[in-house]
PDB file of C-alpha atoms in Angstrom:
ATOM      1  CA  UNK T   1     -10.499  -0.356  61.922  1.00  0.00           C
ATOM      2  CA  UNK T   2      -8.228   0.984  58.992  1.00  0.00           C
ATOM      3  CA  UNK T   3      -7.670  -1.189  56.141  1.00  0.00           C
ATOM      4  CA  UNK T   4      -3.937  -0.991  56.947  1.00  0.00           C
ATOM      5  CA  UNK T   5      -4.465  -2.753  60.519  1.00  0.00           C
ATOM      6  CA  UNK T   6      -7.385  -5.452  59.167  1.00  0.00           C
ATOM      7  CA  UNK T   7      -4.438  -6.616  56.493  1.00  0.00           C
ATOM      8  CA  UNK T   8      -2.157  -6.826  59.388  1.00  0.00           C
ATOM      9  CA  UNK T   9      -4.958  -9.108  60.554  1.00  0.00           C
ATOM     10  CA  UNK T  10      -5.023 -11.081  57.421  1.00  0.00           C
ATOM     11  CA  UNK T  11      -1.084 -11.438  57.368  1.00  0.00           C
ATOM     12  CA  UNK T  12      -1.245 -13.241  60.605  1.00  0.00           C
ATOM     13  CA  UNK T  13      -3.745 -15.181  60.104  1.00  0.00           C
ATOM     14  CA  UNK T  14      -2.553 -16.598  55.996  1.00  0.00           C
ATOM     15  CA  UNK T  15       1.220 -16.317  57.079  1.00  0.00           C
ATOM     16  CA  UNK T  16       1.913 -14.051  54.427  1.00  0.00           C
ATOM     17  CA  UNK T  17       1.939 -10.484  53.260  1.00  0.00           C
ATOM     18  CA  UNK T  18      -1.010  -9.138  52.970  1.00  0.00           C
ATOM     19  CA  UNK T  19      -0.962  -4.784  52.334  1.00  0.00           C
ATOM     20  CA  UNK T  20      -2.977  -2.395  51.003  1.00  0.00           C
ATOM     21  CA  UNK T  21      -1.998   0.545  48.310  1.00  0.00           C
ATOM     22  CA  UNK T  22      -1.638   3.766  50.118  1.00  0.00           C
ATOM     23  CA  UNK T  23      -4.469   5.447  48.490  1.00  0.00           C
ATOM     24  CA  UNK T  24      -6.776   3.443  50.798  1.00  0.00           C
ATOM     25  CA  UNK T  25      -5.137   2.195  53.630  1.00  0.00           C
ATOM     26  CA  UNK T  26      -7.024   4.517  55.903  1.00  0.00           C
ATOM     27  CA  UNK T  27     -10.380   3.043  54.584  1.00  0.00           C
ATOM     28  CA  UNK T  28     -12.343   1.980  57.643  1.00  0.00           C
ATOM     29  CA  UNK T  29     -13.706  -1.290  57.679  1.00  0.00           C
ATOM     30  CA  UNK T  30     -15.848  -3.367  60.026  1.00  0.00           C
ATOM     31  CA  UNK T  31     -16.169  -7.032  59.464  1.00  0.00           C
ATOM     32  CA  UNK T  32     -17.533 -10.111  61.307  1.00  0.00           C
ATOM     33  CA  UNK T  33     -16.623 -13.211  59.682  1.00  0.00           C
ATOM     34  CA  UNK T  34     -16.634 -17.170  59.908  1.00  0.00           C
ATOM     35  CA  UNK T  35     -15.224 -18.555  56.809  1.00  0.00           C
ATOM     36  CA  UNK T  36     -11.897 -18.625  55.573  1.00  0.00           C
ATOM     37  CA  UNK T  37      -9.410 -15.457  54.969  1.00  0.00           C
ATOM     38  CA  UNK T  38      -9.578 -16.079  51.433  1.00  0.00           C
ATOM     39  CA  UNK T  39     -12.959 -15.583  51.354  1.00  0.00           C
ATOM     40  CA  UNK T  40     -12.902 -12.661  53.447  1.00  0.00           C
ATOM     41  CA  UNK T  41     -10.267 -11.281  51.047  1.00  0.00           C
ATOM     42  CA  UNK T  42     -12.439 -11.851  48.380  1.00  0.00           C
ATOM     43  CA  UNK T  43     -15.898 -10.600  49.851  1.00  0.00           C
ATOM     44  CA  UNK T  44     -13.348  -7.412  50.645  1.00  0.00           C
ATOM     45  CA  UNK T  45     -12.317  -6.708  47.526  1.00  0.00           C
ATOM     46  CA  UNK T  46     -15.884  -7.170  45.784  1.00  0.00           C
ATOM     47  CA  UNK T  47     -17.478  -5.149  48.259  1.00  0.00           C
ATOM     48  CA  UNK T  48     -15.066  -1.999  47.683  1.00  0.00           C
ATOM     49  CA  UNK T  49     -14.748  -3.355  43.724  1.00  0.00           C
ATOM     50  CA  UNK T  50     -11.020  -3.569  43.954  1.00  0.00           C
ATOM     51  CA  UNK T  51      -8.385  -5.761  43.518  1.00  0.00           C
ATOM     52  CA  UNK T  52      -6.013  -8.092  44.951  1.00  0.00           C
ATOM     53  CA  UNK T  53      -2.706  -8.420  43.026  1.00  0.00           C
ATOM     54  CA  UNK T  54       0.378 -10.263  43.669  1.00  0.00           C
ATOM     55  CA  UNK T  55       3.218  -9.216  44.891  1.00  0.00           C
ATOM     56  CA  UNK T  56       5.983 -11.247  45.945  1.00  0.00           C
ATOM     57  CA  UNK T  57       4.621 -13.932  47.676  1.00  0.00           C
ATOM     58  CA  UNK T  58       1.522 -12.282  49.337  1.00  0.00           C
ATOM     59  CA  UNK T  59      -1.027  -9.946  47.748  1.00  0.00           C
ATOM     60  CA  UNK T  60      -1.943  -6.330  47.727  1.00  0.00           C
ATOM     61  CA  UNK T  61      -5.226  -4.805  47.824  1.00  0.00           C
ATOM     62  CA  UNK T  62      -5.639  -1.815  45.086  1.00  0.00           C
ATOM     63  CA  UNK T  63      -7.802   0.596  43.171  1.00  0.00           C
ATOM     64  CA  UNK T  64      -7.145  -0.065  39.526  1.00  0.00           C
ATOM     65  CA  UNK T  65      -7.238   3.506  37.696  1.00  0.00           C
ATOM     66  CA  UNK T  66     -10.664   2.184  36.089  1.00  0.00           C
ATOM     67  CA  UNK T  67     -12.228   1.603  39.492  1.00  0.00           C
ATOM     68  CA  UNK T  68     -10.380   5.354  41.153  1.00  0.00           C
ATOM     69  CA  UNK T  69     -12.619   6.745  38.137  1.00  0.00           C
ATOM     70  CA  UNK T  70     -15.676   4.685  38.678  1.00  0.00           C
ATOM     71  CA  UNK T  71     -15.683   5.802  42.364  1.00  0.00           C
ATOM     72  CA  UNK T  72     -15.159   9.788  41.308  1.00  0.00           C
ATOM     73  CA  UNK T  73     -17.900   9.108  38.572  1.00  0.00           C
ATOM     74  CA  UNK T  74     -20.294   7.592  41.336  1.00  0.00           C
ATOM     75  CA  UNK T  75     -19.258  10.701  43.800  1.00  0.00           C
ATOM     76  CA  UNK T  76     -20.234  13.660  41.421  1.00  0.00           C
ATOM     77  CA  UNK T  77     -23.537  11.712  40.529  1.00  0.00           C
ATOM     78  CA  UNK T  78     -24.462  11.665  44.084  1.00  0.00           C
ATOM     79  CA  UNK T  79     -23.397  15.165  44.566  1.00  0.00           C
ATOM     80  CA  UNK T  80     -25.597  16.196  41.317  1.00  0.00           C
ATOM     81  CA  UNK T  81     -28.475  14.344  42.296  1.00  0.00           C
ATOM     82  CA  UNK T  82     -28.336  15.931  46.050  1.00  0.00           C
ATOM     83  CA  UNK T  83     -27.900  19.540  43.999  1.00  0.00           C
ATOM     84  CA  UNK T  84     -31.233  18.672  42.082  1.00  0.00           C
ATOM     85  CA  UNK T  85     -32.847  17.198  44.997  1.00  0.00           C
ATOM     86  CA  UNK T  86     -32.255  20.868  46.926  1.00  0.00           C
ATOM     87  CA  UNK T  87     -32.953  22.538  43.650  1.00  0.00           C
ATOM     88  CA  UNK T  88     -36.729  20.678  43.718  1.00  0.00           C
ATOM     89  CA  UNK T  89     -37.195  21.480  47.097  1.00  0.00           C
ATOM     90  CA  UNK T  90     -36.724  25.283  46.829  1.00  0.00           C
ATOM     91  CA  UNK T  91     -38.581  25.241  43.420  1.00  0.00           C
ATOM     92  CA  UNK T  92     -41.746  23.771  45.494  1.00  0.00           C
ATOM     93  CA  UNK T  93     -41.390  26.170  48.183  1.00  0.00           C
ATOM     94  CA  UNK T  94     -40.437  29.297  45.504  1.00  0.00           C
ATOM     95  CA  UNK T  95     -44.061  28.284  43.566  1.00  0.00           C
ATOM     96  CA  UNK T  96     -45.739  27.779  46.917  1.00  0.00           C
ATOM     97  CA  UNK T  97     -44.773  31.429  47.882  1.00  0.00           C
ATOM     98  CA  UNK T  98     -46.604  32.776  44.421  1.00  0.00           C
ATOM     99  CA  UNK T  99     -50.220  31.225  45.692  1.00  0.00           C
ATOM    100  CA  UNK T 100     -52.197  34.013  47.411  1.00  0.00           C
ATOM    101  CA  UNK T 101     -52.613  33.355  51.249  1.00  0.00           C
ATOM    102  CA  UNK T 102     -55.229  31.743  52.813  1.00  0.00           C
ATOM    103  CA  UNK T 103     -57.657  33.369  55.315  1.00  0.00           C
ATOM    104  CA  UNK T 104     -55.556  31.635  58.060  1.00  0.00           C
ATOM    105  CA  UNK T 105     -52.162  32.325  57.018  1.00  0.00           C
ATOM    106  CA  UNK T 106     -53.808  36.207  55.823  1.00  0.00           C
ATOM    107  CA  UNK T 107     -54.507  36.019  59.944  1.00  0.00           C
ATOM    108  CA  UNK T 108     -51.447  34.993  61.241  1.00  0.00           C
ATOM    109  CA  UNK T 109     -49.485  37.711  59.138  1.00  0.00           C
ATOM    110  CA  UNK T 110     -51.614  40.471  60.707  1.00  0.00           C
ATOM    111  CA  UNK T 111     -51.287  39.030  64.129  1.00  0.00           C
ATOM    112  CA  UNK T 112     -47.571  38.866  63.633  1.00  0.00           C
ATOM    113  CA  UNK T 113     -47.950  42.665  61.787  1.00  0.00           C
ATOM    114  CA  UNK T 114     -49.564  43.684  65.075  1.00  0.00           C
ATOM    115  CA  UNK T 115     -47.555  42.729  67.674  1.00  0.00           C
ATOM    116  CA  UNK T 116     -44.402  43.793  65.370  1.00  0.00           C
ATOM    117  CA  UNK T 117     -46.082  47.453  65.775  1.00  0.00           C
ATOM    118  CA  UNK T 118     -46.924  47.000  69.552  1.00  0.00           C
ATOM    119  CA  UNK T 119     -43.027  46.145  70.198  1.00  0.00           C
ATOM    120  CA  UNK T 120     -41.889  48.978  67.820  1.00  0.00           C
TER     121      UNK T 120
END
């Protein structure tokens, strides 16, 4: 469920407010649970590495501007590393094409050259 509707959750169940900032409401969560909602609320917030603050007499889950840039640094490392990891791949397959063909694959190109001719 969204974050938004599992604090609604957590508001019913403490008896007080319990909200997310806006920025993450829409996070979708899935959470099976037997302890107490603090404990929830705290596994929560260590899980995303957020925070709870108060405000006014319930709390409000947030990204502090330190953790928004963690999560952006964390993001274009795992885009860079995907980028390298395709970069590899073709690199293997770009020095694989410069080896001279064996007999078999020599074989299969001039079966594939022949029936290319017989179609043409």
């Amino acid at each position: 469920m969204p974050l938004f509707e599992f604090a609604q959750i957590l508001t019913d169940q403490l008896r007080m407010p319990v909200s997310v900032a806006p920025d993450i409401r829409e996070t979708l969560v899935v959470a099976r649970w037997k302890g107490d909602a603090r404990g929830l609320m705290e596994s929560l917030a260590d899980y995303f590495d957020w925070t709870w603050i108060r405000e006014g007499n319930g709390y409000r889950l947030v990204r502090t501007a330190e953790q928004e840039r963690a999560e952006e640094e964390q993001y274009r490392r795992e885009r860079i590393a995907l980028f390298d990891d395709l970069r590899s791949a073709w690199r293997k397959e770009y020095e694989k094409s410069l080896l001279p063909l064996t007999e078999e694959e020599k074989r299969r190109a001039d079966d594939i050259q022949r029936a290319m001719n017989a179609i043409t």
